[in-house]
PDB file of C-alpha atoms and ligand atoms in Angstrom:
ATOM      1  CA  UNK L  21      -0.036  -0.031   0.095  1.00  0.00           C
ATOM      2  CA  UNK L  22       2.894   2.457   0.763  1.00  0.00           C
ATOM      3  CA  UNK L  23       5.554   0.989  -1.444  1.00  0.00           C
ATOM      4  CA  UNK L  24       7.768   0.282   1.445  1.00  0.00           C
ATOM      5  CA  UNK L  25       8.554  -3.447   0.592  1.00  0.00           C
ATOM      6  CA  UNK L  26      12.401  -4.182   1.682  1.00  0.00           C
ATOM      7  CA  UNK L  27      12.827  -0.614   3.214  1.00  0.00           C
ATOM      8  CA  UNK L  28      15.238  -0.834   5.977  1.00  0.00           C
ATOM      9  CA  UNK L  29      13.921   1.167   9.012  1.00  0.00           C
ATOM     10  CA  UNK L  30      15.227   1.536  12.629  1.00  0.00           C
ATOM     11  CA  UNK L  31      12.307   2.156  15.175  1.00  0.00           C
ATOM     12  CA  UNK L  32      13.146   3.408  18.547  1.00  0.00           C
ATOM     13  CA  UNK L  33      11.084   2.322  21.573  1.00  0.00           C
ATOM     14  CA  UNK L  34       9.484  -0.624  20.039  1.00  0.00           C
ATOM     15  CA  UNK L  35       8.924  -2.820  23.183  1.00  0.00           C
ATOM     16  CA  UNK L  36       5.611  -1.402  23.677  1.00  0.00           C
ATOM     17  CA  UNK L  37       2.512   0.889  22.937  1.00  0.00           C
ATOM     18  CA  UNK L  38       3.096   2.987  19.737  1.00  0.00           C
ATOM     19  CA  UNK L  39       6.489   1.758  18.881  1.00  0.00           C
ATOM     20  CA  UNK L  40       5.141  -1.796  18.903  1.00  0.00           C
ATOM     21  CA  UNK L  41       2.298  -0.608  16.701  1.00  0.00           C
ATOM     22  CA  UNK L  42       4.438   0.906  14.409  1.00  0.00           C
ATOM     23  CA  UNK L  43       6.505  -2.187  14.045  1.00  0.00           C
ATOM     24  CA  UNK L  44       3.602  -4.319  13.262  1.00  0.00           C
ATOM     25  CA  UNK L  45       2.132  -2.140  10.618  1.00  0.00           C
ATOM     26  CA  UNK L  46       5.722  -1.436   8.978  1.00  0.00           C
ATOM     27  CA  UNK L  47       6.187  -5.431   9.178  1.00  0.00           C
ATOM     28  CA  UNK L  48       2.946  -6.003   7.261  1.00  0.00           C
ATOM     29  CA  UNK L  49       4.193  -3.480   4.735  1.00  0.00           C
ATOM     30  CA  UNK L  50       7.399  -5.307   4.073  1.00  0.00           C
ATOM     31  CA  UNK L  51       9.811  -3.575   5.807  1.00  0.00           C
ATOM     32  CA  UNK L  52      13.085  -4.921   7.372  1.00  0.00           C
ATOM     33  CA  UNK L  53      13.055  -3.839  10.893  1.00  0.00           C
ATOM     34  CA  UNK L  54      15.814  -2.764  13.668  1.00  0.00           C
ATOM     35  CA  UNK L  55      13.452  -2.543  16.848  1.00  0.00           C
ATOM     36  CA  UNK L  56      15.140  -0.950  19.703  1.00  0.00           C
ATOM     37  CA  UNK L  57      14.251  -1.277  23.481  1.00  0.00           C
ATOM     38  CA  UNK L  58      15.574  -0.377  26.669  1.00  0.00           C
ATOM     39  CA  UNK L  59      14.471  -2.034  29.986  1.00  0.00           C
ATOM     40  CA  UNK L  60      11.197  -3.913  28.740  1.00  0.00           C
ATOM     41  CA  UNK L  61      12.758  -7.290  27.625  1.00  0.00           C
ATOM     42  CA  UNK L  62       9.553  -9.298  27.665  1.00  0.00           C
ATOM     43  CA  UNK L  63       7.826  -6.390  25.624  1.00  0.00           C
ATOM     44  CA  UNK L  64      10.505  -6.274  22.851  1.00  0.00           C
ATOM     45  CA  UNK L  65      10.282 -10.135  22.550  1.00  0.00           C
ATOM     46  CA  UNK L  66       6.564  -9.952  22.104  1.00  0.00           C
ATOM     47  CA  UNK L  67       6.833  -7.204  19.400  1.00  0.00           C
ATOM     48  CA  UNK L  68       9.587  -9.453  17.836  1.00  0.00           C
ATOM     49  CA  UNK L  69       7.079 -12.366  17.839  1.00  0.00           C
ATOM     50  CA  UNK L  70       4.368 -10.489  16.174  1.00  0.00           C
ATOM     51  CA  UNK L  71       6.719  -9.076  13.693  1.00  0.00           C
ATOM     52  CA  UNK L  72       8.379 -12.374  12.909  1.00  0.00           C
ATOM     53  CA  UNK L  73       4.837 -13.731  11.987  1.00  0.00           C
ATOM     54  CA  UNK L  74       4.731 -11.179   9.004  1.00  0.00           C
ATOM     55  CA  UNK L  75       8.423 -10.824   8.355  1.00  0.00           C
ATOM     56  CA  UNK L  76      11.559 -12.726   9.173  1.00  0.00           C
ATOM     57  CA  UNK L  77      14.047  -9.804   8.518  1.00  0.00           C
ATOM     58  CA  UNK L  78      13.876  -8.228  11.905  1.00  0.00           C
ATOM     59  CA  UNK L  79      16.517  -7.752  14.940  1.00  0.00           C
ATOM     60  CA  UNK L  80      16.634  -6.041  18.268  1.00  0.00           C
ATOM     61  CA  UNK L  81      18.912  -3.609  19.823  1.00  0.00           C
ATOM     62  CA  UNK L  82      19.339  -2.278  23.357  1.00  0.00           C
ATOM     63  CA  UNK L  83      20.230   1.128  24.434  1.00  0.00           C
ATOM     64  CA  UNK L  84      19.445   3.733  27.444  1.00  0.00           C
ATOM     65  CA  UNK L  85      19.020   6.876  25.810  1.00  0.00           C
ATOM     66  CA  UNK L  86      20.053   8.606  29.127  1.00  0.00           C
ATOM     67  CA  UNK L  87      23.519   7.515  28.351  1.00  0.00           C
ATOM     68  CA  UNK L  88      24.144   9.857  25.520  1.00  0.00           C
ATOM     69  CA  UNK L  89      27.699   8.764  24.969  1.00  0.00           C
ATOM     70  CA  UNK L  90      26.321   5.471  24.055  1.00  0.00           C
ATOM     71  CA  UNK L  91      24.154   6.588  21.027  1.00  0.00           C
ATOM     72  CA  UNK L  92      26.836   6.673  18.406  1.00  0.00           C
ATOM     73  CA  UNK L  93      27.960   3.176  18.602  1.00  0.00           C
ATOM     74  CA  UNK L  94      24.265   2.111  19.029  1.00  0.00           C
ATOM     75  CA  UNK L  95      23.249   3.957  15.888  1.00  0.00           C
ATOM     76  CA  UNK L  96      26.339   2.187  13.951  1.00  0.00           C
ATOM     77  CA  UNK L  97      25.136  -1.241  15.151  1.00  0.00           C
ATOM     78  CA  UNK L  98      21.602  -0.637  13.890  1.00  0.00           C
ATOM     79  CA  UNK L  99      23.110   0.829  10.241  1.00  0.00           C
ATOM     80  CA  UNK L 100      25.207  -2.424  10.067  1.00  0.00           C
ATOM     81  CA  UNK L 101      22.573  -5.054  10.724  1.00  0.00           C
ATOM     82  CA  UNK L 102      20.883  -4.554   7.183  1.00  0.00           C
ATOM     83  CA  UNK L 103      24.114  -2.847   5.483  1.00  0.00           C
ATOM     84  CA  UNK L 104      22.473   0.562   5.691  1.00  0.00           C
ATOM     85  CA  UNK L 105      18.988   2.011   6.573  1.00  0.00           C
ATOM     86  CA  UNK L 106      16.411   3.828   4.711  1.00  0.00           C
ATOM     87  CA  UNK L 107      14.427   5.289   7.425  1.00  0.00           C
ATOM     88  CA  UNK L 108      14.566   6.132  11.125  1.00  0.00           C
ATOM     89  CA  UNK L 109      11.670   6.645  13.389  1.00  0.00           C
ATOM     90  CA  UNK L 110      12.268   8.318  16.725  1.00  0.00           C
ATOM     91  CA  UNK L 111       9.690   7.093  18.652  1.00  0.00           C
ATOM     92  CA  UNK L 112      11.296   6.373  22.274  1.00  0.00           C
ATOM     93  CA  UNK L 113      10.351   8.854  24.885  1.00  0.00           C
ATOM     94  CA  UNK L 114       9.306   9.411  28.602  1.00  0.00           C
ATOM     95  CA  UNK L 115       5.891  10.891  29.336  1.00  0.00           C
ATOM     96  CA  UNK L 116       7.035  12.885  32.180  1.00  0.00           C
ATOM     97  CA  UNK L 117       4.248  14.176  34.181  1.00  0.00           C
ATOM     98  CA  UNK L 118       5.467  16.646  37.276  1.00  0.00           C
ATOM     99  CA  UNK L 119       4.499  20.003  38.571  1.00  0.00           C
ATOM    100  CA  UNK L 120       7.538  22.071  38.216  1.00  0.00           C
ATOM    101  CA  UNK L 121       7.527  22.952  42.012  1.00  0.00           C
ATOM    102  CA  UNK L 122       8.375  19.328  42.646  1.00  0.00           C
ATOM    103  CA  UNK L 123      11.354  19.265  40.523  1.00  0.00           C
ATOM    104  CA  UNK L 124      13.026  22.410  41.558  1.00  0.00           C
ATOM    105  CA  UNK L 125      16.682  21.496  40.413  1.00  0.00           C
ATOM    106  CA  UNK L 126      15.190  20.192  37.296  1.00  0.00           C
ATOM    107  CA  UNK L 127      16.337  16.771  37.486  1.00  0.00           C
ATOM    108  CA  UNK L 128      13.212  15.171  35.567  1.00  0.00           C
ATOM    109  CA  UNK L 129      13.408  18.136  33.295  1.00  0.00           C
ATOM    110  CA  UNK L 130      17.182  17.012  32.241  1.00  0.00           C
ATOM    111  CA  UNK L 131      16.246  13.348  31.963  1.00  0.00           C
ATOM    112  CA  UNK L 132      13.181  14.164  29.816  1.00  0.00           C
ATOM    113  CA  UNK L 133      15.055  16.295  27.553  1.00  0.00           C
ATOM    114  CA  UNK L 134      17.983  13.822  27.186  1.00  0.00           C
ATOM    115  CA  UNK L 135      15.629  10.936  26.303  1.00  0.00           C
ATOM    116  CA  UNK L 136      13.007  12.846  24.052  1.00  0.00           C
ATOM    117  CA  UNK L 137      15.033  15.671  22.446  1.00  0.00           C
ATOM    118  CA  UNK L 138      18.841  15.222  22.562  1.00  0.00           C
ATOM    119  CA  UNK L 139      18.768  11.255  21.579  1.00  0.00           C
ATOM    120  CA  UNK L 140      16.506  12.007  18.581  1.00  0.00           C
ATOM    121  CA  UNK L 141      18.760  14.938  17.623  1.00  0.00           C
ATOM    122  CA  UNK L 142      22.030  12.723  17.717  1.00  0.00           C
ATOM    123  CA  UNK L 143      20.445   9.610  15.919  1.00  0.00           C
ATOM    124  CA  UNK L 144      19.146  11.615  13.268  1.00  0.00           C
ATOM    125  CA  UNK L 145      22.242  13.479  12.725  1.00  0.00           C
ATOM    126  CA  UNK L 146      24.239  10.165  12.580  1.00  0.00           C
ATOM    127  CA  UNK L 147      21.285   8.848  10.220  1.00  0.00           C
ATOM    128  CA  UNK L 148      21.727  11.864   8.032  1.00  0.00           C
ATOM    129  CA  UNK L 149      25.648  11.695   7.909  1.00  0.00           C
ATOM    130  CA  UNK L 150      25.478   7.986   7.115  1.00  0.00           C
ATOM    131  CA  UNK L 151      23.045   8.711   4.288  1.00  0.00           C
ATOM    132  CA  UNK L 152      25.128  11.617   2.817  1.00  0.00           C
ATOM    133  CA  UNK L 153      28.293   9.307   3.230  1.00  0.00           C
ATOM    134  CA  UNK L 154      26.351   6.523   1.183  1.00  0.00           C
ATOM    135  CA  UNK L 155      25.151   8.892  -1.472  1.00  0.00           C
ATOM    136  CA  UNK L 156      21.257   8.033  -0.805  1.00  0.00           C
ATOM    137  CA  UNK L 157      18.146   9.801   0.659  1.00  0.00           C
ATOM    138  CA  UNK L 158      16.117   8.794   3.571  1.00  0.00           C
ATOM    139  CA  UNK L 159      13.329   9.791   5.586  1.00  0.00           C
ATOM    140  CA  UNK L 160      12.898  10.422   9.403  1.00  0.00           C
ATOM    141  CA  UNK L 161       9.962  10.393  11.360  1.00  0.00           C
ATOM    142  CA  UNK L 162       9.956  12.064  14.983  1.00  0.00           C
ATOM    143  CA  UNK L 163       7.237  10.860  17.161  1.00  0.00           C
ATOM    144  CA  UNK L 164       6.262  14.013  18.942  1.00  0.00           C
ATOM    145  CA  UNK L 165       2.810  14.887  20.735  1.00  0.00           C
ATOM    146  CA  UNK L 166      -0.063  17.284  20.713  1.00  0.00           C
ATOM    147  CA  UNK L 167       1.908  18.730  23.700  1.00  0.00           C
ATOM    148  CA  UNK L 168       4.471  20.235  21.558  1.00  0.00           C
ATOM    149  CA  UNK L 169       1.625  22.603  20.157  1.00  0.00           C
ATOM    150  CA  UNK L 170      -0.745  22.862  23.282  1.00  0.00           C
ATOM    151  CA  UNK L 171      -0.275  21.882  26.650  1.00  0.00           C
ATOM    152  CA  UNK L 172      -1.545  21.952  30.162  1.00  0.00           C
ATOM    153  CA  UNK L 173      -0.481  21.722  33.776  1.00  0.00           C
ATOM    154  CA  UNK L 174       2.352  19.011  34.896  1.00  0.00           C
ATOM    155  CA  UNK L 175       3.834  18.804  31.437  1.00  0.00           C
ATOM    156  CA  UNK L 176       6.508  21.511  31.363  1.00  0.00           C
ATOM    157  CA  UNK L 177       9.265  19.000  30.841  1.00  0.00           C
ATOM    158  CA  UNK L 178       7.221  17.011  28.295  1.00  0.00           C
ATOM    159  CA  UNK L 179       5.918  19.742  26.500  1.00  0.00           C
ATOM    160  CA  UNK L 180       9.166  21.670  26.233  1.00  0.00           C
ATOM    161  CA  UNK L 181      11.032  18.276  24.834  1.00  0.00           C
ATOM    162  CA  UNK L 182       7.975  18.002  22.171  1.00  0.00           C
ATOM    163  CA  UNK L 183       7.971  21.570  21.046  1.00  0.00           C
ATOM    164  CA  UNK L 184      11.738  21.481  20.875  1.00  0.00           C
ATOM    165  CA  UNK L 185      11.672  18.278  18.655  1.00  0.00           C
ATOM    166  CA  UNK L 186       9.110  20.055  16.542  1.00  0.00           C
ATOM    167  CA  UNK L 187      11.512  22.840  16.068  1.00  0.00           C
ATOM    168  CA  UNK L 188      14.782  20.801  15.288  1.00  0.00           C
ATOM    169  CA  UNK L 189      12.378  18.750  12.699  1.00  0.00           C
ATOM    170  CA  UNK L 190      11.991  21.934  10.810  1.00  0.00           C
ATOM    171  CA  UNK L 191      15.525  22.801  11.075  1.00  0.00           C
ATOM    172  CA  UNK L 192      16.860  19.483   9.989  1.00  0.00           C
ATOM    173  CA  UNK L 193      14.410  19.183   7.197  1.00  0.00           C
ATOM    174  CA  UNK L 194      15.606  22.598   6.000  1.00  0.00           C
ATOM    175  CA  UNK L 195      19.408  21.513   6.289  1.00  0.00           C
ATOM    176  CA  UNK L 196      19.173  18.245   4.874  1.00  0.00           C
ATOM    177  CA  UNK L 197      16.604  18.646   1.802  1.00  0.00           C
ATOM    178  CA  UNK L 198      19.626  19.147  -0.429  1.00  0.00           C
ATOM    179  CA  UNK L 199      20.334  15.668   0.371  1.00  0.00           C
ATOM    180  CA  UNK L 200      17.154  14.047  -0.395  1.00  0.00           C
ATOM    181  CA  UNK L 201      16.455  13.431   3.553  1.00  0.00           C
ATOM    182  CA  UNK L 202      12.857  14.281   4.704  1.00  0.00           C
ATOM    183  CA  UNK L 203      12.035  14.948   8.125  1.00  0.00           C
ATOM    184  CA  UNK L 204       8.618  15.057   9.798  1.00  0.00           C
ATOM    185  CA  UNK L 205       6.686  14.630  12.890  1.00  0.00           C
ATOM    186  CA  UNK L 206       3.874  12.663  13.924  1.00  0.00           C
ATOM    187  CA  UNK L 207       2.074  14.312  16.754  1.00  0.00           C
ATOM    188  CA  UNK L 208      -0.264  12.029  18.321  1.00  0.00           C
ATOM    189  CA  UNK L 209      -3.064  12.980  20.666  1.00  0.00           C
ATOM    190  CA  UNK L 210      -4.679  10.465  23.396  1.00  0.00           C
ATOM    191  CA  UNK L 211      -3.711   6.778  22.445  1.00  0.00           C
ATOM    192  CA  UNK L 212      -4.009   3.918  24.969  1.00  0.00           C
ATOM    193  CA  UNK L 213      -1.226   1.887  25.466  1.00  0.00           C
ATOM    194  CA  UNK L 214      -0.023  -0.689  28.161  1.00  0.00           C
ATOM    195  CA  UNK L 215       1.137   2.208  30.229  1.00  0.00           C
ATOM    196  CA  UNK L 216      -2.071   3.941  30.251  1.00  0.00           C
ATOM    197  CA  UNK L 217      -4.837   1.571  29.302  1.00  0.00           C
ATOM    198  CA  UNK L 218      -5.982   0.900  33.123  1.00  0.00           C
ATOM    199  CA  UNK L 219      -6.538   4.724  33.565  1.00  0.00           C
ATOM    200  CA  UNK L 220      -7.904   5.667  30.306  1.00  0.00           C
ATOM    201  CA  UNK L 221     -10.248   2.774  30.217  1.00  0.00           C
ATOM    202  CA  UNK L 222     -11.996   3.801  33.279  1.00  0.00           C
ATOM    203  CA  UNK L 223     -15.481   5.020  32.035  1.00  0.00           C
ATOM    204  CA  UNK L 224     -15.305   8.391  33.691  1.00  0.00           C
ATOM    205  CA  UNK L 225     -11.899   9.066  32.269  1.00  0.00           C
ATOM    206  CA  UNK L 226     -12.953   7.820  28.888  1.00  0.00           C
ATOM    207  CA  UNK L 227     -16.153   9.820  28.995  1.00  0.00           C
ATOM    208  CA  UNK L 228     -14.098  12.961  29.849  1.00  0.00           C
ATOM    209  CA  UNK L 229     -11.468  12.644  27.175  1.00  0.00           C
ATOM    210  CA  UNK L 230     -13.869  11.575  24.292  1.00  0.00           C
ATOM    211  CA  UNK L 231     -16.177  14.258  24.909  1.00  0.00           C
ATOM    212  CA  UNK L 232     -13.222  16.476  24.157  1.00  0.00           C
ATOM    213  CA  UNK L 233     -12.471  15.001  20.911  1.00  0.00           C
ATOM    214  CA  UNK L 234     -14.696  15.779  17.988  1.00  0.00           C
ATOM    215  CA  UNK L 235     -13.963  12.129  16.707  1.00  0.00           C
ATOM    216  CA  UNK L 236     -15.312  10.915  20.088  1.00  0.00           C
ATOM    217  CA  UNK L 237     -12.642   8.264  20.699  1.00  0.00           C
ATOM    218  CA  UNK L 238      -9.218   7.679  21.495  1.00  0.00           C
ATOM    219  CA  UNK L 239      -6.783   6.866  18.625  1.00  0.00           C
ATOM    220  CA  UNK L 240      -4.895   3.521  18.064  1.00  0.00           C
ATOM    221  CA  UNK L 241      -1.531   2.307  17.975  1.00  0.00           C
ATOM    222  CA  UNK L 242      -2.299   0.917  14.458  1.00  0.00           C
ATOM    223  CA  UNK L 243      -3.317   4.439  13.316  1.00  0.00           C
ATOM    224  CA  UNK L 244      -0.128   6.059  14.492  1.00  0.00           C
ATOM    225  CA  UNK L 245       1.404   2.940  12.425  1.00  0.00           C
ATOM    226  CA  UNK L 246      -0.210   3.822   9.386  1.00  0.00           C
ATOM    227  CA  UNK L 247       0.786   7.570   9.719  1.00  0.00           C
ATOM    228  CA  UNK L 248       4.277   6.845  10.206  1.00  0.00           C
ATOM    229  CA  UNK L 249       4.130   4.372   7.071  1.00  0.00           C
ATOM    230  CA  UNK L 250       2.733   7.022   5.114  1.00  0.00           C
ATOM    231  CA  UNK L 251       5.306   9.711   6.119  1.00  0.00           C
ATOM    232  CA  UNK L 252       8.219   7.364   5.400  1.00  0.00           C
ATOM    233  CA  UNK L 253       6.633   6.443   2.028  1.00  0.00           C
ATOM    234  CA  UNK L 254       7.170   7.999  -1.436  1.00  0.00           C
ATOM    235  CA  UNK L 255       3.265   9.302  -1.300  1.00  0.00           C
ATOM    236  CA  UNK L 256       4.802  11.877   1.300  1.00  0.00           C
ATOM    237  CA  UNK L 257       7.789  12.737  -0.972  1.00  0.00           C
ATOM    238  CA  UNK L 258       6.959  16.462  -1.143  1.00  0.00           C
ATOM    239  CA  UNK L 259       6.463  16.505   2.442  1.00  0.00           C
ATOM    240  CA  UNK L 260       9.280  17.730   4.742  1.00  0.00           C
ATOM    241  CA  UNK L 261       9.416  19.747   7.992  1.00  0.00           C
ATOM    242  CA  UNK L 262       5.876  19.013   8.646  1.00  0.00           C
ATOM    243  CA  UNK L 263       3.574  18.251  11.404  1.00  0.00           C
ATOM    244  CA  UNK L 264       0.918  15.623  10.878  1.00  0.00           C
ATOM    245  CA  UNK L 265      -1.341  15.777  14.023  1.00  0.00           C
ATOM    246  CA  UNK L 266      -3.398  12.909  14.671  1.00  0.00           C
ATOM    247  CA  UNK L 267      -5.622  13.628  17.705  1.00  0.00           C
ATOM    248  CA  UNK L 268      -9.112  13.171  16.869  1.00  0.00           C
ATOM    249  CA  UNK L 269      -9.333  17.004  16.666  1.00  0.00           C
ATOM    250  CA  UNK L 270      -8.533  17.503  20.384  1.00  0.00           C
ATOM    251  CA  UNK L 271      -6.199  20.397  20.003  1.00  0.00           C
ATOM    252  CA  UNK L 272      -8.342  21.995  17.299  1.00  0.00           C
ATOM    253  CA  UNK L 273     -11.434  22.281  19.702  1.00  0.00           C
ATOM    254  CA  UNK L 274      -8.988  23.434  22.155  1.00  0.00           C
ATOM    255  CA  UNK L 275     -10.405  22.007  25.351  1.00  0.00           C
ATOM    256  CA  UNK L 276      -7.982  19.904  27.217  1.00  0.00           C
ATOM    257  CA  UNK L 277     -10.022  18.320  30.166  1.00  0.00           C
ATOM    258  CA  UNK L 278      -9.130  19.563  33.512  1.00  0.00           C
ATOM    259  CA  UNK L 279      -6.957  17.289  35.190  1.00  0.00           C
TER     260      UNK L 279
HETATM  261  N1  LIG W 303       0.533   7.159  24.052  1.00  0.00           N
HETATM  262  C1  LIG W 303       0.057   8.592  23.766  1.00  0.00           C
HETATM  263  O1  LIG W 303      -1.121   8.827  24.232  1.00  0.00           O
HETATM  264  C2  LIG W 303       1.075   9.315  23.161  1.00  0.00           C
HETATM  265  C3  LIG W 303       0.721  10.753  22.767  1.00  0.00           C
HETATM  266  C4  LIG W 303       1.437  11.310  22.178  1.00  0.00           C
HETATM  267  C5  LIG W 303       2.636  11.157  22.069  1.00  0.00           C
HETATM  268  N2  LIG W 303       3.295   9.970  22.580  1.00  0.00           N
HETATM  269  C6  LIG W 303       4.559   9.660  22.148  1.00  0.00           C
HETATM  270  O2  LIG W 303       4.814   8.378  21.616  1.00  0.00           O
HETATM  271  C7  LIG W 303       6.163   7.615  22.027  1.00  0.00           C
HETATM  272  C8  LIG W 303       5.629   6.267  22.524  1.00  0.00           C
HETATM  273  O3  LIG W 303       5.175   6.256  23.838  1.00  0.00           O
HETATM  274  P1  LIG W 303       4.019   5.326  24.222  1.00  0.00           P
HETATM  275  O4  LIG W 303       2.678   6.252  24.568  1.00  0.00           O
HETATM  276  O5  LIG W 303       3.915   4.206  23.299  1.00  0.00           O
HETATM  277  O6  LIG W 303       4.844   4.943  25.669  1.00  0.00           O
HETATM  278  P2  LIG W 303       5.440   3.514  26.040  1.00  0.00           P
HETATM  279  O7  LIG W 303       4.690   2.401  25.831  1.00  0.00           O
HETATM  280  O8  LIG W 303       5.811   3.666  27.463  1.00  0.00           O
HETATM  281  O9  LIG W 303       6.824   3.429  25.219  1.00  0.00           O
HETATM  282  C9  LIG W 303       7.872   4.371  25.406  1.00  0.00           C
HETATM  283  C10 LIG W 303       8.999   3.690  24.766  1.00  0.00           C
HETATM  284  O10 LIG W 303      10.371   4.359  24.929  1.00  0.00           O
HETATM  285  C11 LIG W 303      11.183   3.702  25.242  1.00  0.00           C
HETATM  286  N3  LIG W 303      12.047   4.333  26.502  1.00  0.00           N
HETATM  287  C12 LIG W 303      11.774   4.852  27.713  1.00  0.00           C
HETATM  288  N4  LIG W 303      12.579   5.354  28.166  1.00  0.00           N
HETATM  289  C13 LIG W 303      13.709   5.015  27.675  1.00  0.00           C
HETATM  290  C14 LIG W 303      15.275   5.576  27.593  1.00  0.00           C
HETATM  291  N5  LIG W 303      15.645   6.005  28.587  1.00  0.00           N
HETATM  292  N6  LIG W 303      16.186   4.894  26.836  1.00  0.00           N
HETATM  293  C15 LIG W 303      15.583   4.456  25.738  1.00  0.00           C
HETATM  294  N7  LIG W 303      14.415   4.210  25.443  1.00  0.00           N
HETATM  295  C16 LIG W 303      13.474   4.265  26.383  1.00  0.00           C
HETATM  296  C17 LIG W 303      10.563   2.410  26.240  1.00  0.00           C
HETATM  297  O11 LIG W 303      11.401   1.147  26.121  1.00  0.00           O
HETATM  298  P3  LIG W 303      11.589   0.230  27.487  1.00  0.00           P
HETATM  299  O12 LIG W 303      10.010   0.060  27.864  1.00  0.00           O
HETATM  300  O13 LIG W 303      11.977  -0.840  26.696  1.00  0.00           O
HETATM  301  O14 LIG W 303      12.184   0.834  28.434  1.00  0.00           O
HETATM  302  C18 LIG W 303       9.324   2.316  25.222  1.00  0.00           C
HETATM  303  O15 LIG W 303       9.876   1.387  24.203  1.00  0.00           O
HETATM  304  C19 LIG W 303       6.738   8.708  23.104  1.00  0.00           C
HETATM  305  O16 LIG W 303       7.554   9.387  22.378  1.00  0.00           O
HETATM  306  C20 LIG W 303       5.482   9.560  23.466  1.00  0.00           C
HETATM  307  O17 LIG W 303       6.025  10.579  23.737  1.00  0.00           O
HETATM  308  C21 LIG W 303       2.547   9.220  23.037  1.00  0.00           C
END
């Protein structure tokens, strides 16, 4: 459907949630996948088993993105698995919820920026350099969030990381367009994942959120996978430096439920 057969794609944070959904959808499209995880060994094994039912060309790699010194070696390993990569999906992230007054020294703030912003910056730069050195183009998808555009209480670290990710996406798109490298953002709204299922499926919570969304329901990890497939594909060839918001209309209505 997206013309992605045999494309070699690195997806970070594929051990659960949206990253696992992206892996399943991209495997269905015939992509060869390098799947990254950090701590969730059983999660990545489940994603791997799901993907293998669709496509045997898949491998996994572990890295803690708080250890920024390890990122270059991690990327080089990922690049070598299929002798190159055609796409990079920067999906791994920490959804930090904290009020600023409880993080006065900014420890959570710094950790959030390391994983959600510095790691994608460094991985994208390594990917672009490798593409340039090999005389090939490439596509990068940065999984940001609607919090990059409109936010609320508890999210100063998270929103700062995602707004900055949106910003560097535009700068990198401008810098790398000349090399045939496209960089875009996927900005999801509320998508239940293992981490949030229990809370979001409580009837009162579901009613509150779904009433705030013109589409009247949560998003799914499969929908995020299809949006990613589109952004990686030639159907989006003229799209770079853009933000694809997928939120059921939540921020268009501009009405976050009160926390
Ligand atoms: N779900 C939503 O409603 C929603 C909405 C907007 C944006 N997003 C974005 O979607 C992305 C995925 O989130 P999710 O909701 O699917 O949550 P999730 O299931 O908790 O997935 C987070 C992923 O990030 C990885 N990760 C966390 N800390 C890491 C670290 N220090 N180093 C390397 N990897 C790390 C996790 O790896 P391990 O578990 O293996 O450690 C996991 O694979 C995030 O960037 C998030 O901001 C989610």
